[in-house]
Coordinates of N, CA and C and ligand atoms in Angstrom, one line a residue:
M16 N 14.4 10.5 -19.3 CA 14.9 11.8 -18.9 C 13.7 12.7 -18.4
A17 N 12.6 12.6 -19.2 CA 11.4 13.3 -18.9 C 10.9 12.8 -17.6
K18 N 11.0 11.5 -17.4 CA 10.5 10.9 -16.2 C 11.3 11.5 -14.9
I19 N 12.5 11.6 -15.1 CA 13.4 12.1 -14.0 C 13.0 13.5 -13.7
R20 N 12.8 14.3 -14.7 CA 12.6 15.7 -14.6 C 11.2 15.9 -13.9
S21 N 10.2 15.1 -14.2 CA 8.9 15.3 -13.6 C 9.0 15.0 -12.1
K22 N 10.0 14.2 -11.6 CA 10.1 14.0 -10.2 C 10.7 15.2 -9.5
D23 N 11.4 16.0 -10.2 CA 12.1 17.2 -9.6 C 11.2 18.4 -9.7
T24 N 10.0 18.3 -9.0 CA 9.1 19.4 -9.1 C 9.6 20.6 -8.2
K25 N 9.1 21.8 -8.5 CA 9.7 22.9 -7.8 C 9.7 22.9 -6.3
P26 N 8.5 22.6 -5.6 CA 8.6 22.6 -4.2 C 9.6 21.6 -3.6
E27 N 9.8 20.5 -4.2 CA 10.8 19.5 -3.8 C 12.2 20.1 -3.9
W28 N 12.3 20.8 -5.1 CA 13.6 21.3 -5.4 C 14.0 22.4 -4.3
L29 N 13.0 23.2 -3.9 CA 13.2 24.2 -2.9 C 13.8 23.7 -1.6
V30 N 13.1 22.6 -1.2 CA 13.5 21.9 0.1 C 14.9 21.3 0.0
R31 N 15.1 20.6 -1.1 CA 16.4 20.0 -1.3 C 17.5 21.0 -1.4
R32 N 17.3 22.1 -2.1 CA 18.3 23.1 -2.2 C 18.7 23.7 -0.9
Y33 N 17.6 23.9 -0.1 CA 17.9 24.5 1.3 C 18.7 23.5 2.1
L34 N 18.3 22.2 2.1 CA 19.0 21.2 2.9 C 20.5 21.1 2.5
F35 N 20.6 21.1 1.2 CA 22.0 21.0 0.6 C 22.9 22.2 1.1
S36 N 22.3 23.4 1.0 CA 23.0 24.6 1.3 C 23.4 24.6 2.8
R37 N 22.6 23.9 3.6 CA 22.8 23.8 5.1 C 23.7 22.6 5.4
G38 N 24.2 21.9 4.4 CA 25.1 20.9 4.7 C 24.6 19.5 4.9
Y39 N 23.3 19.3 4.7 CA 22.6 18.0 4.9 C 22.8 17.2 3.6
R40 N 23.1 15.9 3.7 CA 23.1 15.1 2.6 C 22.0 14.1 2.6
Y41 N 21.4 13.9 1.5 CA 20.1 13.1 1.5 C 20.1 12.3 0.2
R42 N 19.1 11.3 0.2 CA 18.8 10.6 -1.0 C 17.4 11.1 -1.4
K43 N 17.1 11.1 -2.7 CA 15.8 11.6 -3.1 C 15.0 10.5 -3.8
N44 N 13.7 10.5 -3.7 CA 12.8 9.6 -4.4 C 13.2 8.1 -4.2
V45 N 13.3 7.8 -2.9 CA 13.8 6.5 -2.5 C 12.8 5.4 -2.7
K46 N 12.9 4.6 -3.8 CA 11.9 3.7 -4.2 C 11.9 2.5 -3.2
G47 N 12.9 2.2 -2.5 CA 12.9 1.0 -1.6 C 12.1 1.2 -0.4
L48 N 11.6 2.4 -0.1 CA 10.8 2.7 1.1 C 9.3 3.0 0.7
P49 N 8.4 2.6 1.6 CA 7.0 2.8 1.3 C 6.7 4.3 0.9
G50 N 6.0 4.4 -0.2 CA 5.6 5.8 -0.7 C 6.6 6.5 -1.4
T51 N 7.8 5.9 -1.6 CA 8.9 6.6 -2.3 C 9.1 8.0 -1.8
P52 N 9.6 8.1 -0.5 CA 9.8 9.4 0.1 C 10.6 10.4 -0.8
D53 N 10.2 11.6 -0.8 CA 10.9 12.6 -1.6 C 12.3 12.9 -1.2
I54 N 12.5 12.8 0.2 CA 13.8 13.1 0.7 C 14.1 12.1 1.9
V55 N 15.2 11.5 1.9 CA 15.6 10.6 3.0 C 16.9 11.0 3.6
L56 N 16.9 11.3 4.9 CA 18.1 11.7 5.7 C 18.4 10.5 6.5
R57 N 19.1 9.6 6.0 CA 19.4 8.3 6.6 C 20.0 8.4 8.0
K58 N 21.0 9.2 8.0 CA 21.8 9.4 9.3 C 20.9 9.9 10.4
Y59 N 19.8 10.6 10.1 CA 18.9 11.2 11.1 C 17.7 10.3 11.3
G60 N 17.5 9.2 10.4 CA 16.4 8.4 10.5 C 15.1 9.1 10.1
I61 N 15.2 10.1 9.2 CA 14.1 10.9 8.8 C 13.8 10.8 7.3
V62 N 12.5 10.7 7.1 CA 12.0 10.9 5.7 C 11.1 12.1 5.6
I63 N 11.2 12.8 4.5 CA 10.4 14.0 4.3 C 9.5 13.8 3.0
F64 N 8.2 14.1 3.1 CA 7.3 14.1 2.0 C 7.0 15.5 1.7
I65 N 7.0 15.9 0.4 CA 6.5 17.2 0.0 C 5.3 16.9 -0.8
H66 N 4.1 17.3 -0.2 CA 2.8 17.0 -0.8 C 2.2 18.1 -1.6
G67 N 1.8 17.9 -2.8 CA 0.9 18.9 -3.5 C -0.4 18.9 -2.8
C68 N -0.9 20.1 -2.5 CA -2.2 20.3 -1.8 C -3.4 19.6 -2.4
F69 N -3.4 19.7 -3.8 CA -4.6 19.2 -4.5 C -4.6 17.6 -4.5
W70 N -3.5 17.1 -4.9 CA -3.5 15.6 -5.1 C -3.5 14.8 -3.8
H71 N -2.9 15.4 -2.8 CA -2.9 14.7 -1.5 C -4.0 15.2 -0.5
G72 N -4.8 16.1 -1.0 CA -6.0 16.5 -0.2 C -5.7 17.3 1.0
H73 N -4.9 18.3 0.9 CA -4.6 19.2 2.1 C -6.0 19.8 2.6
E74 N -6.3 19.5 3.9 CA -7.6 20.0 4.3 C -7.8 21.5 4.3
V75 N -6.7 22.2 4.4 CA -6.7 23.6 4.4 C -7.1 24.2 3.1
D76 N -6.5 23.7 2.0 CA -6.7 24.4 0.7 C -6.9 23.4 -0.5
G77 N -7.0 22.1 -0.1 CA -7.2 21.1 -1.2 C -8.6 21.0 -1.7
H78 N -9.0 22.0 -2.5 CA -10.4 22.0 -2.9 C -10.7 20.9 -3.9
I79 N -12.0 20.3 -3.8 CA -12.4 19.4 -4.8 C -13.1 20.2 -5.9
P80 N -12.7 19.9 -7.2 CA -13.4 20.6 -8.3 C -14.9 20.4 -8.3
H81 N -15.6 21.4 -8.8 CA -17.1 21.2 -8.9 C -17.6 20.2 -9.9
S82 N -16.9 20.2 -11.1 CA -17.3 19.2 -12.1 C -16.6 17.9 -11.8
N83 N -17.4 16.8 -12.0 CA -16.9 15.5 -11.6 C -16.4 15.3 -10.2
S84 N -17.1 16.0 -9.3 CA -16.6 16.1 -7.9 C -16.5 14.7 -7.2
D85 N -17.5 13.8 -7.6 CA -17.4 12.4 -7.0 C -16.1 11.7 -7.4
Y86 N -15.8 11.9 -8.7 CA -14.6 11.2 -9.2 C -13.4 11.8 -8.5
W87 N -13.3 13.1 -8.4 CA -12.1 13.7 -7.7 C -12.1 13.4 -6.2
R88 N -13.2 13.4 -5.6 CA -13.3 13.1 -4.2 C -12.7 11.6 -3.9
R89 N -13.2 10.7 -4.7 CA -12.7 9.3 -4.6 C -11.2 9.2 -4.8
K90 N -10.8 9.9 -5.9 CA -9.4 9.8 -6.3 C -8.5 10.4 -5.1
I91 N -8.9 11.5 -4.6 CA -8.1 12.2 -3.6 C -8.1 11.5 -2.3
E92 N -9.3 10.9 -2.0 CA -9.4 10.1 -0.7 C -8.5 8.9 -0.8
H93 N -8.5 8.3 -2.0 CA -7.6 7.2 -2.3 C -6.2 7.5 -2.0
N94 N -5.8 8.7 -2.5 CA -4.4 9.1 -2.3 C -4.1 9.4 -0.8
Q95 N -5.1 9.9 -0.1 CA -4.9 10.2 1.3 C -4.7 8.9 2.1
Q96 N -5.6 7.9 1.7 CA -5.5 6.6 2.4 C -4.1 5.9 2.1
R97 N -3.7 6.1 0.9 CA -2.4 5.5 0.5 C -1.3 6.2 1.3
D98 N -1.3 7.5 1.4 CA -0.3 8.3 2.1 C -0.3 7.8 3.6
E99 N -1.5 7.6 4.1 CA -1.6 7.2 5.5 C -1.0 5.8 5.8
K100 N -1.3 4.9 4.8 CA -0.7 3.6 4.9 C 0.8 3.6 4.8
N101 N 1.3 4.3 3.9 CA 2.7 4.4 3.7 C 3.4 5.0 4.9
K102 N 2.8 6.0 5.5 CA 3.4 6.6 6.7 C 3.4 5.7 7.9
E103 N 2.3 4.9 8.0 CA 2.2 3.9 9.1 C 3.3 2.9 8.9
A104 N 3.5 2.4 7.7 CA 4.5 1.4 7.4 C 5.9 2.0 7.8
L105 N 6.2 3.2 7.4 CA 7.5 3.8 7.7 C 7.7 4.0 9.2
K106 N 6.6 4.4 9.8 CA 6.7 4.5 11.3 C 7.1 3.2 12.0
K107 N 6.5 2.1 11.5 CA 6.8 0.8 12.0 C 8.2 0.4 11.8
M108 N 8.8 0.9 10.7 CA 10.2 0.6 10.4 C 11.1 1.5 11.2
G109 N 10.5 2.4 12.0 CA 11.4 3.3 12.8 C 11.8 4.6 12.3
W110 N 11.2 5.0 11.1 CA 11.5 6.3 10.5 C 10.7 7.4 11.2
K111 N 11.3 8.5 11.3 CA 10.5 9.7 11.6 C 10.1 10.4 10.3
I112 N 8.8 10.9 10.3 CA 8.3 11.4 9.1 C 7.8 12.8 9.2
M113 N 8.2 13.6 8.2 CA 7.8 15.0 8.1 C 7.0 15.2 6.8
T114 N 5.9 15.9 6.9 CA 5.2 16.2 5.7 C 5.2 17.7 5.5
I115 N 5.6 18.2 4.4 CA 5.6 19.6 4.1 C 4.6 19.8 2.9
W116 N 3.7 20.7 3.1 CA 2.7 20.9 2.1 C 3.2 22.0 1.2
E117 N 2.8 21.9 -0.1 CA 3.2 22.8 -1.1 C 2.9 24.3 -0.7
C118 N 1.7 24.5 -0.1 CA 1.3 25.9 0.2 C 2.2 26.5 1.3
Q119 N 2.9 25.6 2.1 CA 3.8 26.1 3.1 C 5.2 26.5 2.5
L120 N 5.3 26.4 1.2 CA 6.5 26.8 0.5 C 6.3 28.0 -0.3
K121 N 5.1 28.6 -0.1 CA 4.8 29.9 -0.8 C 5.8 31.0 -0.3
P122 N 6.2 31.9 -1.1 CA 7.3 32.8 -0.7 C 7.1 33.5 0.6
A123 N 5.9 33.8 1.0 CA 5.7 34.6 2.3 C 6.0 33.7 3.5
I124 N 5.9 32.4 3.4 CA 6.1 31.6 4.6 C 7.2 30.6 4.4
R125 N 7.8 30.6 3.2 CA 8.8 29.6 2.9 C 9.9 29.5 3.9
E126 N 10.5 30.7 4.1 CA 11.7 30.8 5.0 C 11.4 30.2 6.4
Q127 N 10.2 30.5 6.9 CA 9.9 30.0 8.2 C 9.7 28.5 8.2
T128 N 9.0 28.0 7.1 CA 8.8 26.6 7.0 C 10.1 25.8 6.9
L129 N 11.1 26.3 6.1 CA 12.4 25.6 6.0 C 13.2 25.7 7.3
Y130 N 13.1 26.8 8.0 CA 13.7 27.0 9.2 C 13.2 26.0 10.3
E131 N 11.9 25.9 10.3 CA 11.2 25.0 11.2 C 11.6 23.5 10.9
M132 N 11.7 23.2 9.6 CA 12.1 21.9 9.2 C 13.4 21.6 9.7
E133 N 14.4 22.5 9.6 CA 15.7 22.3 10.0 C 15.8 22.1 11.5
Y134 N 15.0 22.9 12.2 CA 14.9 22.8 13.7 C 14.5 21.4 14.1
W135 N 13.4 20.9 13.4 CA 12.8 19.6 13.7 C 13.8 18.5 13.4
I136 N 14.6 18.6 12.3 CA 15.6 17.6 12.0 C 16.6 17.5 13.1
N137 N 17.1 18.6 13.5 CA 18.1 18.6 14.6 C 17.6 18.1 15.9
H138 N 16.3 18.6 16.2 CA 15.7 18.3 17.4 C 15.4 16.7 17.5
S139 N 14.9 16.2 16.4 CA 14.6 14.7 16.5 C 15.8 13.9 16.5
F140 N 16.9 14.4 15.9 CA 18.2 13.7 16.0 C 18.6 13.6 17.4
L141 N 18.4 14.7 18.2 CA 18.8 14.6 19.6 C 17.8 13.8 20.4
E142 N 16.5 13.9 20.1 CA 15.5 13.1 20.8 C 15.7 11.6 20.5
H143 N 16.2 11.3 19.4 CA 16.5 9.9 19.1 C 17.2 9.2 20.2
Y144 N 18.1 9.9 20.9 CA 18.8 9.2 22.0 C 18.0 9.2 23.2
R145 N 16.9 10.0 23.3 CA 16.1 9.9 24.5 C 14.9 9.0 24.3
Q146 N 14.7 8.5 23.1 CA 13.6 7.5 22.8 C 12.2 8.0 23.2
K147 N 11.9 9.2 23.0 CA 10.6 9.6 23.4 C 10.0 10.6 22.4
S148 N 10.6 10.7 21.3 CA 10.1 11.7 20.3 C 8.9 11.1 19.5
P149 N 7.9 12.0 19.2 CA 6.8 11.5 18.4 C 7.4 11.2 17.0
N150 N 6.7 10.2 16.3 CA 7.2 9.7 15.0 C 6.8 10.6 13.9
T151 N 5.7 11.3 14.0 CA 5.3 12.1 12.9 C 5.2 13.6 13.3
Y152 N 5.3 14.4 12.3 CA 5.3 15.8 12.5 C 4.8 16.5 11.3
E153 N 4.0 17.5 11.5 CA 3.6 18.3 10.4 C 3.7 19.7 10.7
I154 N 4.3 20.5 9.8 CA 4.4 21.9 10.1 C 3.0 22.5 10.1
I155 N 2.6 23.2 11.1 CA 1.2 23.7 11.2 C 1.1 25.0 10.3
E156 N -0.1 25.3 9.9 CA -0.3 26.5 9.1 C 0.1 27.7 9.9
N157 N 0.9 28.6 9.3 CA 1.4 29.8 10.0 C 1.9 29.4 11.4
P158 N 2.9 28.7 11.5 CA 3.4 28.3 12.9 C 3.8 29.5 13.7
P159 N 3.6 29.4 15.0 CA 3.9 30.5 15.9 C 5.5 30.7 15.9
C160 N 5.8 32.0 16.1 CA 7.2 32.4 16.0 C 8.0 32.1 17.3
I161 N 8.1 30.8 17.6 CA 8.8 30.5 18.9 C 10.1 29.7 18.6
V162 N 10.4 29.6 17.3 CA 11.5 28.8 17.0 C 12.8 29.3 17.6
A163 N 13.0 30.6 17.6 CA 14.2 31.2 18.1 C 14.4 30.9 19.6
D164 N 13.3 31.0 20.4 CA 13.3 30.7 21.8 C 13.7 29.2 22.0
N165 N 13.1 28.4 21.2 CA 13.3 26.9 21.4 C 14.8 26.6 21.1
M166 N 15.4 27.3 20.2 CA 16.7 27.1 19.8 C 17.7 27.3 21.0
V167 N 17.4 28.3 21.8 CA 18.2 28.6 23.0 C 18.1 27.4 24.0
E168 N 16.8 27.0 24.2 CA 16.6 26.0 25.2 C 17.2 24.7 24.7
Y169 N 17.1 24.5 23.4 CA 17.7 23.3 22.7 C 19.2 23.2 23.0
G170 N 19.8 24.4 22.8 CA 21.3 24.4 23.0 C 21.7 24.1 24.5
K171 N 20.9 24.5 25.4 CA 21.1 24.3 26.8 C 21.0 22.8 27.1
K172 N 19.9 22.2 26.6 CA 19.6 20.8 27.0 C 20.7 19.8 26.5
K173 N 21.4 20.3 25.5 CA 22.4 19.5 24.8 C 23.4 18.9 25.8
E174 N 23.7 19.7 26.8 CA 24.7 19.2 27.8 C 24.1 18.4 28.9
Ligands
ZN226 ZN1 -2.0 23.4 1.3

């Protein structure tokens, strides 16, 4: 039970709750796939990782502690390499991959992050039929507010 609860960390819960409220159905912590993705939207061919900035070495804010810095650097670099390997493997299997960093779920930018995630999910679902979508996507730090405009264009292209 404790093991299950530790998998349901708050950032992951935020993303799942949003997806659920928007009508998406997913599987979580899918052990059969490389890296045990936090969220799998099978119908969309999408996996989502929610990464803690420290453990996964987010370049923006994943600071290495001053004490034992060699140890931490090695450990975090190891995690980064493992993440990279898992994502490569998933890509080869045909999955589209999104990485959401913990800091992108801070209250000030959370709504925008989730909104952009949903946009990307729908967009790549559509792109899937055009066979030219990039396989990986990361929400950039403070993404530009162009989502609303894109939504209009997206609606037009649908026909
Ligand atoms: Zn971060």
